[in-house]
């Protein structure tokens, strides 16, 4: 299945807008929206789930890599360990499932587990319709056939690293725009503190939480409080509010023209 890049971008931005606008459950709702939109464009449900899973693994790994580079550059070994542990908590279980699908004994165990879970959902909601065993075996068989070519894996990794790198560059430019001096040894760790606060989803888009965490991190690495807070506001205006506005415009465009 090949999708137009514009369509994929619109769905991604719209899903991000939904995720950023809802506290706590935002990430799950945004992912569900993206899954449904890919399925509506012709992707089988298993393919959509596989794509979102692999994309999450690559993104988490890229984040951990950048955090590790920043920690090494700053001479903070504890941050390297924290970054690696955080990435492992996400990457290892998902990777283990994908690898396990290709091993008969592990696949049989997963099938029994998922069949039980599906049967429980059916008992309470009446969905999905059909025999749980057949539904699960068909889905897992399709998942086991999916492959990511080496070229596509490299390209996805490059794009993921570029995404995080440009976000850091946005923060650096915001600091420079306010007349502050960018402390090169700690800026990546300061940015990671803000990114980590955003991932908690305690408030919509980490509103308030990210600003406080990032400003405190910038002050901790040497910026004065006023330039630090101003830099954070400029950075958040660009990386959160503008992206959010684009995302909701994409959402309404999708609603008007679904495909």
Short mmCIF file of C-alpha atoms in Angstrom, two decimals:
data_model
loop_
_atom_site.label_atom_id
_atom_site.label_comp_id
_atom_site.label_asym_id
_atom_site.label_seq_id
_atom_site.Cartn_x
_atom_site.Cartn_y
_atom_site.Cartn_z
CA UNK A 1 0.00 0.00 0.00
CA UNK A 2 1.32 3.42 -0.96
CA UNK A 3 -0.15 6.59 0.54
CA UNK A 4 0.44 10.14 -0.68
CA UNK A 5 2.87 11.98 1.60
CA UNK A 6 0.40 14.86 1.97
CA UNK A 7 -2.27 12.49 3.24
CA UNK A 8 0.11 10.89 5.75
CA UNK A 9 1.29 14.31 6.98
CA UNK A 10 -2.29 15.54 7.42
CA UNK A 11 -3.24 12.46 9.44
CA UNK A 12 -0.07 12.72 11.54
CA UNK A 13 -0.55 16.41 12.34
CA UNK A 14 -4.24 15.89 13.11
CA UNK A 15 -3.47 12.93 15.40
CA UNK A 16 -0.81 15.00 17.14
CA UNK A 17 -3.30 17.84 17.67
CA UNK A 18 -5.79 15.46 19.28
CA UNK A 19 -3.07 13.94 21.45
CA UNK A 20 -1.82 17.37 22.56
CA UNK A 21 -5.28 18.75 23.33
CA UNK A 22 -6.39 16.06 25.78
CA UNK A 23 -4.84 15.40 29.19
CA UNK A 24 -3.86 11.89 30.32
CA UNK A 25 -5.77 9.98 27.58
CA UNK A 26 -4.62 12.21 24.72
CA UNK A 27 -1.90 9.89 23.45
CA UNK A 28 -4.26 6.91 23.21
CA UNK A 29 -7.03 8.92 21.53
CA UNK A 30 -4.60 10.43 19.03
CA UNK A 31 -3.13 7.02 18.19
CA UNK A 32 -6.63 5.58 17.77
CA UNK A 33 -7.50 8.40 15.36
CA UNK A 34 -4.34 7.80 13.32
CA UNK A 35 -5.04 4.05 13.23
CA UNK A 36 -8.60 4.59 11.94
CA UNK A 37 -7.46 7.08 9.31
CA UNK A 38 -4.80 4.74 7.94
CA UNK A 39 -7.36 1.95 7.86
CA UNK A 40 -9.84 4.22 6.05
CA UNK A 41 -7.18 4.81 3.39
CA UNK A 42 -6.89 1.12 2.63
CA UNK A 43 -4.35 -0.14 5.16
CA UNK A 44 -5.42 -3.39 6.84
CA UNK A 45 -5.86 -3.06 10.60
CA UNK A 46 -2.81 -5.22 11.31
CA UNK A 47 -0.68 -3.12 8.96
CA UNK A 48 -1.79 0.11 10.66
CA UNK A 49 -0.99 -1.33 14.09
CA UNK A 50 2.40 -2.61 12.90
CA UNK A 51 3.32 0.76 11.37
CA UNK A 52 2.43 2.68 14.53
CA UNK A 53 4.34 0.18 16.69
CA UNK A 54 7.50 0.26 14.57
CA UNK A 55 7.34 4.06 14.30
CA UNK A 56 7.12 4.27 18.09
CA UNK A 57 10.13 1.98 18.52
CA UNK A 58 12.23 4.01 16.08
CA UNK A 59 11.20 7.34 17.62
CA UNK A 60 11.95 6.18 21.18
CA UNK A 61 15.32 4.79 20.13
CA UNK A 62 16.25 8.03 18.34
CA UNK A 63 15.26 10.07 21.40
CA UNK A 64 17.39 7.88 23.67
CA UNK A 65 20.33 8.16 21.27
CA UNK A 66 20.17 11.96 21.21
CA UNK A 67 19.79 12.06 25.00
CA UNK A 68 22.81 9.80 25.37
CA UNK A 69 24.89 12.03 23.09
CA UNK A 70 23.86 15.07 25.13
CA UNK A 71 24.66 13.27 28.40
CA UNK A 72 28.10 12.18 27.19
CA UNK A 73 28.84 15.70 25.94
CA UNK A 74 27.82 17.17 29.30
CA UNK A 75 29.75 14.56 31.26
CA UNK A 76 26.65 13.29 33.05
CA UNK A 77 26.70 9.45 33.08
CA UNK A 78 23.47 9.28 35.12
CA UNK A 79 21.56 10.86 32.23
CA UNK A 80 22.93 8.22 29.85
CA UNK A 81 21.61 5.47 32.11
CA UNK A 82 18.23 7.21 32.50
CA UNK A 83 17.86 7.68 28.75
CA UNK A 84 18.80 4.09 27.99
CA UNK A 85 16.44 2.76 30.67
CA UNK A 86 13.55 4.90 29.43
CA UNK A 87 14.02 3.77 25.85
CA UNK A 88 14.39 0.14 26.88
CA UNK A 89 11.11 0.26 28.78
CA UNK A 90 9.33 1.09 25.52
CA UNK A 91 11.48 -0.55 22.88
CA UNK A 92 12.30 -3.93 24.43
CA UNK A 93 8.72 -5.20 25.02
CA UNK A 94 7.49 -4.09 21.60
CA UNK A 95 10.55 -5.46 19.82
CA UNK A 96 10.20 -8.75 21.71
CA UNK A 97 6.61 -9.12 20.48
CA UNK A 98 7.57 -8.43 16.84
CA UNK A 99 10.47 -10.90 17.01
CA UNK A 100 8.37 -13.46 18.87
CA UNK A 101 5.79 -13.51 16.07
CA UNK A 102 8.37 -15.28 13.92
CA UNK A 103 9.05 -18.04 16.47
CA UNK A 104 6.42 -20.83 16.49
CA UNK A 105 6.50 -21.54 20.24
CA UNK A 106 6.33 -17.84 21.20
CA UNK A 107 3.68 -17.18 18.57
CA UNK A 108 1.47 -19.97 19.97
CA UNK A 109 1.78 -18.52 23.47
CA UNK A 110 0.92 -15.03 22.21
CA UNK A 111 -2.06 -16.41 20.30
CA UNK A 112 -3.48 -18.06 23.42
CA UNK A 113 -2.99 -14.88 25.44
CA UNK A 114 -4.57 -12.59 22.84
CA UNK A 115 -7.45 -15.02 22.15
CA UNK A 116 -8.32 -14.92 25.83
CA UNK A 117 -8.17 -11.10 25.84
CA UNK A 118 -10.33 -10.82 22.69
CA UNK A 119 -12.89 -13.24 24.10
CA UNK A 120 -13.17 -11.08 27.23
CA UNK A 121 -13.70 -7.96 25.13
CA UNK A 122 -16.31 -9.76 23.00
CA UNK A 123 -18.16 -10.86 26.13
CA UNK A 124 -18.51 -7.25 27.27
CA UNK A 125 -18.87 -5.31 24.00
CA UNK A 126 -19.93 -7.83 21.35
CA UNK A 127 -16.95 -6.83 19.20
CA UNK A 128 -15.10 -7.88 17.18
CA UNK A 129 -17.58 -10.21 15.52
CA UNK A 130 -16.41 -13.76 14.81
CA UNK A 131 -14.48 -16.56 16.41
CA UNK A 132 -11.71 -15.10 18.64
CA UNK A 133 -9.23 -17.78 17.64
CA UNK A 134 -9.71 -17.22 13.91
CA UNK A 135 -9.57 -13.43 14.30
CA UNK A 136 -6.34 -13.53 16.28
CA UNK A 137 -4.61 -16.17 14.12
CA UNK A 138 -5.41 -14.24 10.93
CA UNK A 139 -4.13 -10.99 12.42
CA UNK A 140 -0.92 -12.53 13.77
CA UNK A 141 -0.29 -14.32 10.46
CA UNK A 142 -0.51 -10.97 8.67
CA UNK A 143 1.78 -9.32 11.22
CA UNK A 144 4.34 -12.08 10.82
CA UNK A 145 4.50 -11.42 7.07
CA UNK A 146 5.26 -7.70 7.40
CA UNK A 147 8.86 -6.63 6.90
CA UNK A 148 10.75 -3.36 7.04
CA UNK A 149 13.44 -3.21 4.38
CA UNK A 150 16.91 -2.06 5.35
CA UNK A 151 16.54 1.07 3.20
CA UNK A 152 13.21 2.01 4.76
CA UNK A 153 14.54 1.35 8.27
CA UNK A 154 17.50 3.65 7.61
CA UNK A 155 15.26 6.37 6.15
CA UNK A 156 12.80 6.13 9.06
CA UNK A 157 15.68 6.40 11.54
CA UNK A 158 17.13 9.43 9.74
CA UNK A 159 13.76 11.19 9.69
CA UNK A 160 13.21 10.42 13.38
CA UNK A 161 16.63 11.76 14.38
CA UNK A 162 16.04 14.83 12.20
CA UNK A 163 12.69 15.44 13.89
CA UNK A 164 14.25 15.51 17.36
CA UNK A 165 17.31 17.46 16.18
CA UNK A 166 15.19 20.23 14.66
CA UNK A 167 13.19 20.47 17.88
CA UNK A 168 16.45 21.04 19.77
CA UNK A 169 17.49 23.57 17.12
CA UNK A 170 14.18 25.39 17.71
CA UNK A 171 15.03 25.73 21.41
CA UNK A 172 18.58 26.90 20.62
CA UNK A 173 17.26 29.57 18.24
CA UNK A 174 14.70 30.67 20.82
CA UNK A 175 17.48 31.16 23.38
CA UNK A 176 19.55 33.13 20.87
CA UNK A 177 16.54 35.24 19.85
CA UNK A 178 16.12 36.40 23.44
CA UNK A 179 19.77 37.39 23.71
CA UNK A 180 20.78 34.45 25.88
CA UNK A 181 24.02 32.52 25.58
CA UNK A 182 23.43 28.88 24.65
CA UNK A 183 25.24 26.56 27.10
CA UNK A 184 26.24 23.87 24.59
CA UNK A 185 27.10 21.25 27.21
CA UNK A 186 23.68 21.17 28.83
CA UNK A 187 21.18 22.32 26.23
CA UNK A 188 20.25 18.80 25.05
CA UNK A 189 19.61 17.60 28.60
CA UNK A 190 17.54 20.73 29.31
CA UNK A 191 15.50 20.09 26.17
CA UNK A 192 15.05 16.44 27.20
CA UNK A 193 13.65 17.58 30.56
CA UNK A 194 10.94 19.50 28.70
CA UNK A 195 10.27 16.65 26.29
CA UNK A 196 9.99 14.21 29.18
CA UNK A 197 7.52 16.48 30.98
CA UNK A 198 5.40 16.71 27.80
CA UNK A 199 5.22 12.91 27.52
CA UNK A 200 3.52 12.65 30.91
CA UNK A 201 0.32 14.20 29.48
CA UNK A 202 -0.73 15.47 32.89
CA UNK A 203 -2.17 18.56 31.17
CA UNK A 204 -3.04 19.17 27.49
CA UNK A 205 0.30 19.15 25.66
CA UNK A 206 2.07 19.36 29.01
CA UNK A 207 0.83 22.95 29.31
CA UNK A 208 2.42 24.60 32.32
CA UNK A 209 4.36 21.48 33.24
CA UNK A 210 6.71 21.69 30.25
CA UNK A 211 7.25 25.42 30.66
CA UNK A 212 8.17 25.02 34.33
CA UNK A 213 10.44 22.00 33.78
CA UNK A 214 12.23 23.50 30.78
CA UNK A 215 12.71 26.92 32.36
CA UNK A 216 14.10 25.33 35.52
CA UNK A 217 16.46 23.16 33.44
CA UNK A 218 17.73 26.18 31.49
CA UNK A 219 18.37 28.10 34.70
CA UNK A 220 20.18 25.05 36.09
CA UNK A 221 22.62 25.04 33.16
CA UNK A 222 23.45 28.72 33.47
CA UNK A 223 20.77 30.96 31.94
CA UNK A 224 19.30 33.79 33.98
CA UNK A 225 15.65 33.33 34.91
CA UNK A 226 14.16 36.05 32.68
CA UNK A 227 15.90 35.00 29.43
CA UNK A 228 15.19 31.36 30.29
CA UNK A 229 11.45 31.91 30.70
CA UNK A 230 11.26 34.11 27.59
CA UNK A 231 13.14 31.48 25.57
CA UNK A 232 10.73 28.79 26.74
CA UNK A 233 7.69 30.87 25.75
CA UNK A 234 9.12 31.52 22.27
CA UNK A 235 10.05 27.86 21.86
CA UNK A 236 6.63 26.64 22.97
CA UNK A 237 4.84 29.11 20.71
CA UNK A 238 6.63 27.64 17.71
CA UNK A 239 6.91 23.96 18.66
CA UNK A 240 3.53 23.59 20.39
CA UNK A 241 0.99 26.28 19.58
CA UNK A 242 1.81 26.68 15.87
CA UNK A 243 1.97 22.91 15.38
CA UNK A 244 -1.30 22.54 17.27
CA UNK A 245 -2.98 25.10 15.00
CA UNK A 246 -1.72 23.32 11.87
CA UNK A 247 -2.90 20.01 13.31
CA UNK A 248 -6.47 21.19 13.91
CA UNK A 249 -6.59 22.72 10.42
CA UNK A 250 -5.50 19.34 9.08
CA UNK A 251 -8.19 17.65 11.19
CA UNK A 252 -10.98 19.82 9.75
CA UNK A 253 -9.60 19.31 6.24
CA UNK A 254 -9.75 15.54 6.79
CA UNK A 255 -13.32 15.81 8.09
CA UNK A 256 -14.36 17.73 4.95
CA UNK A 257 -12.45 15.44 2.60
CA UNK A 258 -11.83 12.10 4.38
CA UNK A 259 -9.46 10.64 1.79
#
